[in-house]
Structure formats: structure tokens, C-alpha cells
Amino acid sequence: MSVIKVAILGFGTVGEGVYRTIQSHAEELTSVLGRKVEVAAVLIKNKQKTRDIREDVLITTDFAEILNLPQLDVVVEAIVDKEQPFTFLNQAIQSGCHIITANKEMFAHHGNELLELAENYNVSVGYEATVAGGIPIIQTLRQLLNVNRVRHIQGILNGTSNFILTEMREKKQSFADALILAQEKGYAEADPTNDVEGFDAFYKTMILSRIAFGEQPNWKNVERAGITSISRELIETAEKMGLRFKHIASISKTGSQINAEVKPVLVGKSHPFYSIEGVENAVNIHSDIVGSITLQGPGAGMYPTASAVIEDLVYVCQNRSSNKSITKTTAACDGEKKGNEKELWLIQGLSKNYNNPLITWVAQASDKIAIIKATKEEIEKLINLKKATCYFQIIGEYDTEIKNKEVTLAVL
Ligand code: NDP
Ligand code: HSE
């Protein structure tokens, strides 16, 4: 029986998960692909580390040795940073290999170049693991986009942030302790700043944008914020008000303009993301024919990510002659236009006595934390005038939450 030869770049959480899954699911892979899948080589950085890898596998720090292997079919990339992995994958494509990547930072920056190059070399690109861990969001979007026009995508796309917010609320953990736990579990990036400052979710949003709308917005116009400004006090107060913090990415297209933002917001019990907890991710796609679909599942970690890579392995091996990796035909569709409407905000630091006719007070949770109704512009003015310290938008339905609340809360 002929063999599909695979090289894995990186043997950390993801690389090792892929290696182990190829061994543990060898029978299923052979059955679906009609050929045995064999890991021929692993690229690592530090040769001193001990690793549980079979003796017949080439372990090297030199990518050239991997490219020189006879009849290599697929290169799986699961390393960090963006330029070096991009160079490796470029070379792999030019050597006739299908490529699969889990590296969202690299793919958000260089995905277009790799997809075009792969098309020229008649090989396929798998990047399911770049967005939302084990959730098959990319395959789902590809399938939906055969005819549907996507209007809006909203998602919890960073497992580490969601895990930290849940730990801080449920177990009263400090931010720092929750982050350490996320690192120990293999959820966090090598540089966790990417997770907690919203960069990781931003990269994932840019990848989704290219699939859903055929292009990315200008990165400079995308609001990006992480979860570092959310204290335990804010989380506890929000909980008393029937609200939970979620780090949410949103993307939509209005006319020819793509609007995207990645930031922490508050959601009430009726919001589909309210009960997405721990390392779970969720993605809601709104498209014109089907309406609204929500997918939920583990957003990070060894096996969920390996699952996405392995499904890609099947995908790229089955699509050698028909490269379906590029979505170029996405029709522009009009998302809902957003004006400068009044919205609900949780605001911290605004004095109870502050009087401004433009702002409607909705509820006072504590001396310094309240819910108000205002436009984004008005809120930003308050911050600029140093009348308040921070603010978070409340999205979805909320009114009924306040009325039904059992805690002492002044509804104004
Ligand atoms: P780890 O830090 O656990 O592992 C990284 C691996 O890459 C290590 O084996 C390291 O080698 C190797 N490596 C790093 N730089 C180089 C280099 N220049 N040349 C050769 N090898 C290198 O990272 P993860 O496995 O967590 O993540 C890998 C990629 O997958 C990242 O891009 C990440 O964003 C992405 N990802 C991670 C997920 C997760 O849940 N962890 C989920 C989805 C995507 P050595 O062992 O010698 O140090
Ligand atoms: N650090 C990422 C996260 C890994 O926590 O979501 C999955 O992409």
C-alpha cells in the first residue's frame, strides 16, 4: 500500500497532538484515504528536549533536511511567529507539498500569498486549526458560501480569554493565576499577550473575513481590545446585574465596507454566548438564506486542535487536483447599517451626581458602577473628560434582566 508522508513543524501542544492522533487514528485515516499516513519528520528548535517520537522519524532543526525527503506529501506547520513559518511553507508548496497550518498570526498576515502560490502549484492549503480550535468553522463557511451570502459573524474566538474570565468569575481566581492555569493546560500562546490583549482573536477575525467576504478590512480601522481591564470587582458586579463578560469578535459587510471589532462586551442570559464557558469558543454566522447558525466547541488545547489539523489532512489529501482553498466569489451583501444609536453600557467611575441630559441612567450597581444608555461618542467624551474610567457595551436583550433581578439594584 502506498503511503502519505507527513512532516510536522513544531512538537509543542499542537504538533505533538497531531503526531499522537496520526498514530491513534491510523486505521480511520487509512480507511478514508486509502493510503497509510506516516509521519516522516518533525522539525523542532531545541534538540536537547526529550520527546516521545518513534526512532524511524527524522527529528531535525534544519528545514532543508525535511524538504530533501523523497516523496513528502504534506507539511503541517505548528510553530510560532510569522516570518519563518511563512518561508518554510512557501518552500514546501514550491516542492509540491500540500500544507496545513495552525498558525493564525502567520496566516492572517500571509494567507493570501500562500493560497495563491498553492493554486499555482496545484496543491491545497488547510487552515481549519487557525480559527476556533476544534470547531469546524472554516469547512462550515466554505460549505455555506456555495450559495449563501454571509451578513454577519460574531464569535468568542480566544479560548484563553474565555477561560480566564470564567475562572475569575466562578472560582474567584486572580487574573494572573487564571492565566498561569491556561498556560499549563496548553491553551495560551507562547506570548500570552496575544491572547489577553485581543491580538489572537483579531488574527482569527481577519482570517474569517477573507473567507466570508473575500477580503480583510483595513487593520488600522479595527477596534481591538483585550480582557486586561476587567477586574474581579467588575465581573462580580456584572454578575449581580445578570451580565457576563465575553470577549467577542464581530465582523460584517455594509456595501463595500467591512466592519470589524474585537473587544470585551457584556451579555445577558438570553444571549447565545452567555453560557459559553471555560476554553469553549462559539461562532454565530448570520447569512441570507439559512439565517442564524451557532457552532460551539473547544477553542484550544492539544486534541481539539489536532482534530482540526487531522480533518484538514483528509481534506488536502482528497483535493489534490481540485483546489478549493480560495473563496474569491463571495458576493458583497449589505449588512445592517449602524448609526450613532444609543446603546447600553456598563460604566465604571461615573459619579452618581453627574448630570448630563444626553445620558440616561438605567441602573446603579454600586457607588461607581452603573448601567447607562448613550451613544458611543457620548461615552468616549466621558472618558476623555475623565468623568469615568472604563466602559463596556452590553449587547443583545437586557431590559428584562434588570426587571427580573433578585439582588438589590437601583433601577432608575
Ligand atoms: P508550543 O509553544 O507548545 O510549541 C511550539 C513548537 O514549535 C515547539 O515544539 C518548538 O520547538 C517549535 N518551534 C518554535 N519555533 C520554531 C522554529 N523557528 N523552528 C522549529 N521549531 C520551532 O506552541 P503550540 O503548539 O501551542 O502552538 C503552535 C502553533 O499553533 C502556534 O502558531 C499557535 O498559535 C497555534 N495554535 C495553538 C493552539 C493551542 O491550543 N495551543 C490552538 C490552535 C493553534 P521546541 O519544542 O524545540 O521548543
Ligand atoms: N491561544 C489560543 C486560544 C489557541 O487561547 O484561543 C487557539 O487558537
PDB file of C-alpha atoms in Angstrom, residues 2 29 42 140-142 144 161 183 211 259 268 272 276 278-279 316 319 345 349 352 359 364 369 385 392-393 397 407:
ATOM      1  CA  SER A   2       1.349   3.452  -0.859  1.00  0.00           C
ATOM      2  CA  LEU A  29      -7.071   7.586   8.194  1.00  0.00           C
ATOM      3  CA  VAL A  42       9.492  16.528  12.881  1.00  0.00           C
ATOM      4  CA  THR A 140     -18.711  25.160   7.515  1.00  0.00           C
ATOM      5  CA  LEU A 141     -18.190  28.603   5.991  1.00  0.00           C
ATOM      6  CA  ARG A 142     -16.779  27.115   2.800  1.00  0.00           C
ATOM      7  CA  LEU A 144     -22.266  27.689   3.353  1.00  0.00           C
ATOM      8  CA  SER A 161      -9.553  34.776  27.433  1.00  0.00           C
ATOM      9  CA  GLN A 183      -0.672  28.226  30.065  1.00  0.00           C
ATOM     10  CA  ILE A 211     -13.350  33.578   3.769  1.00  0.00           C
ATOM     11  CA  ASN A 259     -16.655  46.488   9.754  1.00  0.00           C
ATOM     12  CA  GLY A 268     -27.380  38.842  29.370  1.00  0.00           C
ATOM     13  CA  PRO A 272     -26.355  32.602  22.930  1.00  0.00           C
ATOM     14  CA  ILE A 276     -20.104  29.625  26.646  1.00  0.00           C
ATOM     15  CA  GLY A 278     -14.052  27.959  30.045  1.00  0.00           C
ATOM     16  CA  VAL A 279     -11.963  27.193  26.981  1.00  0.00           C
ATOM     17  CA  VAL A 316      -5.942  18.315   1.415  1.00  0.00           C
ATOM     18  CA  ASN A 319      -8.368  17.604  -3.094  1.00  0.00           C
ATOM     19  CA  TRP A 345     -23.122  50.408  28.646  1.00  0.00           C
ATOM     20  CA  GLY A 349     -16.175  55.610  37.821  1.00  0.00           C
ATOM     21  CA  LYS A 352     -23.978  59.260  40.779  1.00  0.00           C
ATOM     22  CA  ILE A 359     -27.150  60.250  29.155  1.00  0.00           C
ATOM     23  CA  GLN A 364     -26.870  51.808  39.617  1.00  0.00           C
ATOM     24  CA  ILE A 369     -20.570  51.121  38.616  1.00  0.00           C
ATOM     25  CA  LEU A 385     -13.205  64.290  30.211  1.00  0.00           C
ATOM     26  CA  PHE A 392     -18.188  48.032  28.241  1.00  0.00           C
ATOM     27  CA  GLN A 393     -21.005  47.671  25.770  1.00  0.00           C
ATOM     28  CA  GLU A 397     -31.502  41.907  25.047  1.00  0.00           C
ATOM     29  CA  VAL A 407     -30.404  41.419  44.017  1.00  0.00           C
TER      30      VAL A 407
END
